[in-house]
XYZ file of N, CA, C and O in Angstrom:
604
model
N 18.119 -2.378 0.738
C 18.678 -3.092 -0.317
C 17.936 -4.415 -0.751
O 16.622 -4.497 -0.265
N 18.400 -4.054 -2.070
C 16.976 -4.972 -3.256
C 16.635 -6.267 -3.158
O 18.230 -6.825 -2.515
N 15.778 -6.246 -3.239
C 16.035 -7.945 -3.425
C 16.004 -8.820 -4.458
O 15.788 -8.687 -5.633
N 16.971 -9.831 -4.383
C 17.457 -10.691 -5.940
C 16.333 -11.484 -6.503
O 15.625 -12.416 -5.488
N 15.722 -10.963 -7.281
C 14.954 -12.041 -7.845
C 15.346 -13.078 -9.457
O 16.586 -12.805 -9.832
N 15.606 -14.664 -8.923
C 16.575 -15.366 -10.011
C 15.415 -15.875 -10.792
O 13.832 -15.483 -10.435
N 16.107 -16.895 -11.614
C 14.788 -17.258 -12.771
C 13.988 -17.791 -11.818
O 12.713 -18.835 -12.436
N 14.550 -18.361 -10.851
C 13.932 -19.826 -10.224
C 13.014 -19.378 -8.657
O 14.232 -18.789 -8.226
N 12.143 -18.888 -9.196
C 11.524 -17.929 -8.266
C 11.029 -18.506 -6.611
O 10.656 -18.447 -5.716
N 11.525 -19.946 -6.387
C 11.237 -21.081 -5.376
C 12.644 -20.909 -4.889
O 12.428 -21.737 -4.003
N 13.584 -20.742 -5.742
C 15.052 -21.612 -5.021
C 15.140 -21.251 -3.373
O 16.284 -21.930 -3.015
N 14.853 -19.923 -3.109
C 15.234 -19.021 -1.350
C 14.611 -20.285 -0.348
O 15.136 -20.600 0.841
N 13.056 -20.847 -0.746
C 12.619 -22.162 -0.026
C 12.650 -23.373 -0.559
O 11.984 -23.968 0.785
N 13.722 -23.436 -1.394
C 13.442 -25.246 -1.459
C 12.150 -25.912 -1.705
O 11.449 -25.403 -1.875
N 12.533 -27.140 -1.417
C 11.477 -27.957 -1.858
C 9.978 -28.067 -0.869
O 8.908 -27.480 -1.994
N 10.224 -28.067 0.056
C 9.135 -27.749 0.768
C 8.123 -26.204 0.683
O 7.085 -25.841 0.457
N 9.079 -24.772 0.370
C 8.846 -23.697 0.048
C 7.740 -23.776 -0.976
O 7.055 -23.082 -1.260
N 8.775 -24.291 -1.890
C 7.979 -24.211 -3.345
C 6.708 -24.762 -3.103
O 5.253 -24.905 -3.701
N 6.250 -25.817 -2.505
C 5.159 -26.416 -1.771
C 4.243 -25.496 -1.462
O 3.179 -25.556 -1.519
N 4.728 -25.421 -0.322
C 3.649 -23.593 -0.065
C 3.772 -22.967 -1.328
O 2.166 -22.752 -1.157
N 4.353 -22.211 -1.744
C 4.258 -21.091 -2.846
C 2.783 -21.602 -3.810
O 1.477 -21.378 -4.085
N 2.883 -23.020 -4.447
C 2.174 -23.681 -5.265
C 1.010 -24.322 -4.374
O -0.343 -23.959 -5.228
N 0.890 -25.064 -3.253
C -0.469 -24.842 -2.855
C -1.408 -22.978 -2.148
O -2.637 -23.070 -3.003
N -0.731 -22.125 -2.759
C -1.044 -20.345 -2.128
C -1.855 -20.003 -3.201
O -2.554 -19.535 -3.732
N -1.272 -20.455 -4.271
C -1.600 -20.596 -5.973
C -3.136 -21.295 -6.240
O -3.565 -20.690 -7.215
N -3.249 -22.310 -5.514
C -5.203 -23.242 -5.953
C -5.413 -22.059 -4.927
O -6.736 -21.903 -5.174
N -5.731 -20.699 -4.818
C -6.943 -19.408 -3.743
C -7.836 -20.202 -4.993
O -8.643 -19.420 -4.312
N -7.069 -18.736 -6.091
C -8.044 -18.354 -7.161
C -9.381 -19.650 -7.649
O -10.298 -19.705 -8.262
N -8.447 -20.769 -8.383
C -8.880 -22.258 -8.279
C -10.002 -22.577 -7.230
O -11.282 -22.710 -7.002
N -9.550 -22.070 -6.327
C -11.011 -22.854 -4.706
C -11.679 -21.771 -5.139
O -13.224 -22.128 -4.927
N -11.511 -20.375 -5.275
C -12.561 -19.314 -5.249
C -13.370 -20.204 -6.077
O -14.648 -19.429 -6.102
N -12.626 -19.654 -7.462
C -14.297 -20.646 -8.586
C -14.524 -21.903 -8.381
O -15.670 -21.149 -8.872
N -14.352 -22.361 -7.844
C -14.701 -23.767 -7.509
C -15.944 -23.463 -6.541
O -17.241 -23.362 -6.658
N -15.681 -22.259 -5.711
C -17.605 -22.573 -4.323
C -17.709 -21.488 -5.215
O -19.634 -21.551 -5.080
N -17.232 -20.303 -6.124
C -18.467 -19.956 -6.509
C -19.535 -21.096 -7.710
O -20.615 -19.998 -8.097
N -19.074 -21.445 -8.317
C -19.446 -22.714 -8.678
C -20.496 -23.081 -7.830
O -21.609 -23.117 -8.087
N -19.974 -23.395 -7.238
C -21.513 -24.553 -6.085
C -22.788 -23.364 -5.619
O -23.228 -23.633 -4.808
N -21.643 -22.242 -5.556
C -22.564 -21.414 -4.462
C -23.076 -20.583 -5.537
O -22.877 -19.102 -4.629
N -23.974 -20.063 -6.292
C -24.533 -18.968 -7.080
C -25.467 -17.928 -6.765
O -24.446 -16.385 -6.813
N -25.394 -18.293 -5.467
C -25.876 -16.573 -4.205
C -25.130 -16.159 -4.493
O -24.835 -14.740 -4.678
N -23.569 -16.661 -3.651
C -22.457 -16.095 -3.537
C -21.492 -15.368 -5.035
O -21.441 -13.984 -4.755
N -21.923 -16.123 -6.062
C -20.993 -15.309 -7.405
C -22.152 -14.089 -7.429
O -20.928 -13.336 -7.809
N -23.350 -14.363 -6.923
C -24.029 -13.611 -7.730
C -23.682 -11.852 -7.300
O -23.599 -10.539 -7.295
N -23.607 -12.026 -5.525
C -23.281 -11.167 -4.899
C -22.198 -10.624 -5.643
O -22.081 -9.156 -5.053
N -20.715 -11.215 -5.646
C -19.591 -10.974 -5.765
C -19.957 -9.951 -7.410
O -19.744 -8.526 -7.685
N -20.475 -10.466 -8.504
C -20.905 -9.801 -9.669
C -21.749 -8.580 -9.910
O -21.441 -7.264 -9.797
N -22.846 -8.274 -8.580
C -23.365 -7.118 -7.945
C -22.377 -6.338 -7.890
O -22.520 -4.984 -7.954
N -21.529 -6.909 -6.917
C -20.890 -5.808 -5.680
C -19.137 -5.425 -7.043
O -19.120 -4.013 -6.767
N -18.722 -6.020 -8.377
C -18.312 -5.630 -8.640
C -18.709 -4.672 -9.898
O -17.776 -4.611 -11.287
N -20.291 -4.489 -10.762
C -20.935 -4.275 -11.183
C -20.206 -2.451 -11.034
O -20.691 -1.823 -9.834
N -19.570 -1.673 -12.573
C -19.624 -0.192 -12.657
C -20.578 0.141 -12.108
O -21.888 0.066 -12.678
N -20.760 1.507 -11.203
C -21.788 2.148 -10.340
C -22.829 1.789 -9.199
O -23.344 2.110 -8.772
N -22.813 0.647 -9.397
C -22.643 -0.840 -7.468
C -22.848 1.018 -6.470
O -21.409 1.494 -6.434
N -23.967 0.442 -5.732
C -23.590 1.374 -4.760
C -23.703 0.725 -3.384
O -24.977 0.180 -3.621
N -23.127 0.896 -2.054
C -23.631 0.352 -0.975
C -25.398 -0.265 -0.547
O -25.505 -1.234 0.153
N -25.569 0.768 -1.256
C -27.914 1.196 -0.426
C -28.645 -0.020 -0.994
O -29.056 -0.431 -0.606
N -27.218 -0.805 -2.091
C -27.858 -1.571 -2.633
C -28.202 -3.065 -2.432
O -28.383 -3.310 -2.552
N -27.409 -3.109 -1.381
C -27.222 -4.070 -0.187
C -27.791 -4.058 0.961
O -27.507 -3.543 1.887
N -28.314 -5.389 0.969
C -28.792 -5.788 2.255
C -27.555 -5.660 3.553
O -25.946 -6.523 3.089
N -27.614 -6.133 4.874
C -27.305 -5.984 5.887
C -26.036 -7.485 6.287
O -25.117 -7.928 5.772
N -26.896 -8.173 5.444
C -26.548 -9.971 5.643
C -25.503 -9.936 4.080
O -24.225 -10.353 4.682
N -25.783 -9.161 3.033
C -24.478 -9.181 1.730
C -23.492 -8.401 1.702
O -23.014 -8.688 2.152
N -23.510 -7.226 2.884
C -22.245 -6.498 3.371
C -21.301 -7.526 4.065
O -20.383 -6.621 4.110
N -22.098 -8.053 5.066
C -21.119 -8.976 6.257
C -20.848 -10.004 4.964
O -19.280 -10.438 5.666
N -21.247 -10.277 3.715
C -20.442 -11.776 3.455
C -19.264 -10.500 2.381
O -17.695 -11.381 2.353
N -19.935 -9.720 1.704
C -18.929 -8.451 1.071
C -17.526 -9.145 1.907
O -16.478 -8.729 1.449
N -17.638 -7.707 3.532
C -16.488 -7.572 3.929
C -15.722 -9.005 3.831
O -14.351 -9.244 3.656
N -16.135 -10.083 4.756
C -15.029 -11.501 4.813
C -15.076 -11.612 3.413
O -13.287 -11.821 3.209
N -15.418 -11.478 2.286
C -14.327 -11.586 1.251
C -13.632 -11.041 0.713
O -12.710 -11.614 1.053
N -13.727 -10.054 0.747
C -12.819 -8.726 0.712
C -11.340 -8.979 1.872
O -9.908 -9.089 1.630
N -12.056 -9.547 3.183
C -11.312 -9.433 4.039
C -9.849 -10.482 3.335
O -8.978 -11.071 3.792
N -10.395 -11.626 3.362
C -9.848 -13.182 2.580
C -9.529 -12.834 1.523
O -8.255 -13.293 1.231
N -9.509 -11.956 0.460
C -8.910 -12.033 -1.099
C -7.597 -10.847 -0.365
O -6.528 -10.954 -0.643
N -8.172 -9.937 0.865
C -6.311 -9.098 0.841
C -5.475 -9.873 1.488
O -4.457 -10.060 1.237
N -5.709 -10.875 2.099
C -5.099 -11.509 3.223
C -4.038 -12.405 2.360
O -2.801 -12.836 2.775
N -4.746 -12.944 1.112
C -3.985 -14.116 0.010
C -3.382 -12.678 -0.196
O -1.798 -13.509 -0.688
N -4.163 -12.124 -1.440
C -2.984 -11.247 -1.706
C -1.726 -10.592 -0.944
O -0.826 -9.936 -1.790
N -2.285 -10.038 0.456
C -0.732 -10.097 0.776
C 0.663 -10.504 1.482
O 1.513 -10.177 1.245
N -0.392 -11.878 1.842
C 0.869 -13.125 0.668
C 1.673 -13.511 0.045
O 2.818 -13.727 -0.248
N 0.283 -13.220 -1.286
C 1.819 -12.500 -2.753
C 2.697 -11.915 -2.271
O 3.753 -11.414 -2.778
N 2.024 -10.382 -1.869
C 3.077 -8.956 -1.705
C 4.691 -10.073 -0.556
O 5.491 -9.346 -1.145
N 3.910 -10.657 -0.109
C 5.190 -10.773 0.922
C 5.910 -11.809 0.313
O 7.656 -11.510 0.240
N 5.373 -12.726 -0.179
C 5.928 -13.789 -1.332
C 7.329 -12.917 -1.997
O 7.969 -13.102 -2.299
N 6.705 -11.787 -2.947
C 7.295 -11.105 -3.926
C 8.276 -10.746 -3.158
O 9.547 -10.664 -3.890
N 8.354 -9.782 -2.345
C 9.563 -9.337 -1.034
C 10.426 -10.091 -1.027
O 11.366 -9.831 -0.805
N 10.262 -11.373 -0.729
C 11.130 -11.741 -0.407
C 11.937 -12.981 -1.250
O 12.819 -13.563 -1.561
N 11.640 -12.238 -2.805
C 12.159 -13.113 -3.993
C 11.320 -14.193 -4.355
O 11.961 -14.584 -5.485
N 10.607 -14.609 -4.090
C 9.998 -16.163 -4.309
C 8.910 -16.672 -5.730
O 8.587 -17.189 -5.898
N 8.634 -14.829 -5.547
C 7.678 -14.748 -6.897
C 8.165 -13.859 -7.675
O 9.096 -12.788 -7.094
N 7.924 -14.111 -8.866
C 8.440 -12.533 -9.904
C 7.907 -11.356 -9.971
O 6.739 -11.509 -9.869
N 8.510 -10.986 -10.842
C 7.950 -9.626 -10.864
C 6.794 -8.953 -11.268
O 5.589 -8.703 -10.935
N 7.336 -9.783 -12.935
C 5.771 -9.939 -13.377
C 4.918 -10.583 -13.030
O 3.150 -10.467 -12.933
N 5.083 -11.807 -12.226
C 4.100 -12.573 -11.224
C 2.812 -11.526 -10.440
O 1.827 -11.441 -9.816
N 3.783 -10.874 -9.608
C 3.782 -10.188 -9.242
C 2.662 -8.127 -9.289
O 1.618 -8.117 -8.606
N 2.912 -7.821 -10.357
C 2.034 -6.865 -11.327
C 0.991 -7.810 -11.634
O 0.561 -6.216 -11.709
N 1.119 -8.790 -12.588
C -0.050 -9.283 -12.653
C -1.261 -9.628 -11.333
O -2.335 -8.684 -12.127
N -0.743 -9.768 -10.567
C -1.496 -9.852 -9.105
C -1.772 -8.741 -8.564
O -2.921 -8.325 -7.910
N -1.239 -7.149 -8.527
C -1.611 -6.268 -7.811
C -2.051 -5.645 -8.917
O -3.175 -5.043 -8.368
N -1.675 -5.810 -9.873
C -3.139 -5.046 -10.801
C -4.888 -5.004 -10.320
O -5.533 -4.395 -10.541
N -4.491 -6.911 -10.668
C -6.074 -7.455 -10.423
C -6.403 -6.713 -9.097
O -7.507 -6.237 -9.316
N -5.461 -6.257 -8.011
C -6.169 -5.949 -6.380
C -5.981 -4.880 -6.103
O -7.428 -4.364 -5.736
N -6.260 -4.076 -7.566
C -6.483 -3.086 -7.401
C -7.691 -2.300 -7.769
O -8.567 -1.491 -7.652
N -7.666 -3.495 -9.066
C -8.546 -3.031 -10.151
C -10.096 -3.771 -9.191
O -10.947 -3.335 -8.827
N -9.982 -4.661 -7.885
C -10.466 -5.384 -7.118
C -10.958 -4.415 -6.163
O -12.331 -4.048 -5.319
N -10.326 -3.582 -5.519
C -10.281 -2.709 -4.343
C -10.734 -1.550 -4.218
O -11.276 -0.932 -3.879
N -10.459 -0.508 -6.176
C -11.247 0.176 -6.627
C -12.845 0.118 -7.096
O -13.627 1.045 -6.829
N -13.391 -1.246 -6.412
C -14.715 -0.992 -7.176
C -15.332 -0.570 -6.167
O -15.275 -0.125 -4.759
N -16.393 0.892 -5.871
C -17.525 0.688 -5.691
C -17.678 0.750 -4.196
O -17.785 1.159 -3.065
N -18.383 -0.373 -3.898
C -18.708 -1.715 -2.858
C -17.579 -1.979 -2.088
O -17.464 -2.108 -1.072
N -16.520 -2.284 -2.909
C -15.796 -3.010 -1.975
C -14.239 -2.152 -1.425
O -13.791 -3.001 -0.347
N -14.658 -0.684 -2.157
C -13.322 -0.346 -1.519
C -13.469 -0.172 0.192
O -12.076 0.907 0.698
N -14.968 0.680 0.208
C -15.130 1.215 2.013
C -14.194 -0.321 2.563
O -13.625 0.043 3.405
N -14.315 -1.217 2.506
C -14.226 -2.268 2.988
C -12.544 -2.476 3.082
O -11.684 -2.029 3.965
N -12.013 -2.011 2.080
C -10.826 -1.898 1.846
C -10.292 -0.375 2.774
O -8.822 -0.941 4.173
N -10.518 0.340 2.483
C -10.315 1.614 3.681
C -10.150 1.175 4.701
O -9.604 1.263 5.806
N -11.359 0.413 5.018
C -12.064 0.431 7.104
C -10.229 -1.039 7.694
O -10.087 -1.218 8.933
N -10.349 -1.796 6.902
C -9.474 -2.788 6.944
C -7.541 -1.957 7.081
O -6.949 -1.911 7.602
N -7.621 -0.856 6.213
C -6.850 -0.389 6.654
C -6.602 0.950 7.613
O -5.619 0.534 8.906
N -7.953 1.584 7.815
C -7.505 1.910 9.166
C -8.140 1.204 10.600
O -7.737 2.432 11.223
N -8.302 -0.204 10.704
C -7.772 -1.638 11.909
C -6.255 -1.505 11.938
O -6.497 -2.943 12.726
N -6.332 -1.319 10.710
C -4.283 -1.546 10.572
C -4.510 -3.179 10.722
O -3.199 -4.284 10.718
N -5.193 -3.705 9.557
C -5.744 -5.435 9.165
C -4.315 -5.893 8.539
O -4.494 -6.910 7.792
N -3.527 -5.041 7.544
C -3.394 -4.366 6.212
C -2.362 -3.911 6.288
O -1.389 -3.199 6.947
N -0.518 -4.624 5.955
C 0.251 -4.512 5.851
C 0.360 -2.981 5.234
O 0.446 -3.006 4.269
N 1.231 -2.474 5.762
C 1.192 -0.573 5.265
C 2.530 -0.885 3.932
O 2.365 -0.108 3.007
N 3.473 -1.526 4.023
C 3.804 -1.916 2.353
C 3.075 -2.177 1.997
O 3.447 -1.978 0.297
N 2.225 -3.400 1.534
C 1.247 -3.332 0.882
C 0.097 -2.963 0.553
O 0.084 -2.272 -0.358
N 0.052 -2.168 1.578
C -1.124 -0.508 1.636
C -0.452 0.461 0.488
O -0.885 0.098 -0.275
N 0.746 0.897 0.551
C 2.041 1.442 -0.243
C 1.887 1.175 -2.029
O 1.444 1.785 -2.782
N 2.173 -0.388 -1.873
C 2.523 -0.793 -2.996
C 0.791 -0.864 -3.881
O 0.302 -0.366 -5.221
N -0.403 -1.479 -3.167
C -1.738 -1.277 -3.732
C -2.124 0.327 -4.314
O -2.736 0.222 -5.561
N -2.064 1.490 -2.909
C -2.740 2.369 -3.621
C -1.904 3.504 -4.955
O -2.027 3.725 -5.773
N -0.173 2.848 -4.573
C 0.610 3.406 -6.097
C -0.088 2.569 -7.306
O -0.018 3.572 -8.503
N -0.427 1.874 -7.173
C -0.506 1.105 -8.139
C -2.408 1.398 -8.942
O -2.050 1.494 -9.422
N -3.304 1.749 -7.350
C -4.177 1.961 -8.046
C -3.700 3.457 -9.230
O -4.009 3.382 -9.747
N -3.078 4.448 -8.484
C -2.374 5.951 -8.928
C -2.064 5.640 -10.095
O -2.452 6.274 -11.286
N -1.441 4.660 -10.538
C -1.022 4.019 -12.205
C -1.770 3.732 -12.601
O -2.319 3.802 -13.808
N -2.419 2.332 -12.045
C -3.996 2.947 -13.160
C -4.317 3.678 -13.386
O -5.444 3.904 -14.854
N -5.241 4.717 -12.834
C -6.237 5.783 -13.081
C -5.092 6.067 -14.182
O -5.429 7.060 -15.606
N -3.789 6.886 -14.359
C -3.167 7.649 -14.916
C -3.006 6.646 -16.124
O -3.369 7.089 -17.428
N -2.902 5.433 -16.425
C -3.064 4.453 -17.979
C -4.107 5.066 -18.332
O -4.258 4.849 -19.335
N -5.608 4.645 -17.492
C -7.514 4.798 -18.096
C -7.044 6.761 -18.413
O -7.475 6.726 -19.725
N -6.867 7.509 -17.791
C -7.375 8.600 -17.844
C -6.334 9.179 -19.326
O -6.079 9.512 -20.318
N -5.302 8.567 -19.487
C -4.183 8.621 -20.334
C -4.383 8.107 -21.639
O -4.501 8.998 -22.960
N -5.380 6.805 -21.293
C -5.999 6.026 -22.765
C -6.673 7.119 -23.457
O -7.089 7.100 -24.393
N -8.008 7.727 -22.230
C -9.163 8.481 -22.388
C -8.984 9.967 -23.458
O -9.289 10.075 -24.682
N -7.408 10.002 -23.242
C -6.681 11.367 -23.832
C -6.253 11.459 -25.047
O -6.974 12.125 -25.421
N -5.469 10.284 -25.725
C -4.999 9.608 -26.507
C -6.109 9.338 -27.232
O -6.618 9.403 -28.648
N -7.091 8.456 -27.178
C -8.799 8.585 -28.020
C -9.040 9.869 -27.827
O -10.209 9.352 -28.666
N -9.302 10.999 -27.439
C -10.151 12.063 -27.070
C -11.536 11.862 -26.950
O -12.390 12.284 -27.236
N -11.502 10.772 -26.002
C -12.845 10.624 -25.425
C -12.641 11.503 -24.011
O -10.829 11.124 -22.884
């Protein structure tokens, strides 16, 4: 059965549930604040997200930090996915989060961690299907845009 999505994304949770959802939205603010305080971590993430970056460009300690970072982001995004499936987040909000997640795990450096998390069954199969489908959709949109522009 399809989950009903009301205009009030917190309706099914009541006031306490609303507060829990709002606290979860602080993740990106907290992450950005941490990156501002820890320039080495910010630089590591920037290097990992640069198109064409390769795993062999990172030392062992950097790869460990990347793995913990990706795992934390995936746990947060999986929680967002669960909230969306339960009707606590709007479709539009989830689509934006999904698009961000797809581009995050598509990174050549971060994707092996995503694949490892899947292999270890550390992520919900429903979340995996949603992200994998979103990644295919993103790739199709990129390719169609290239074909339209003749590049």
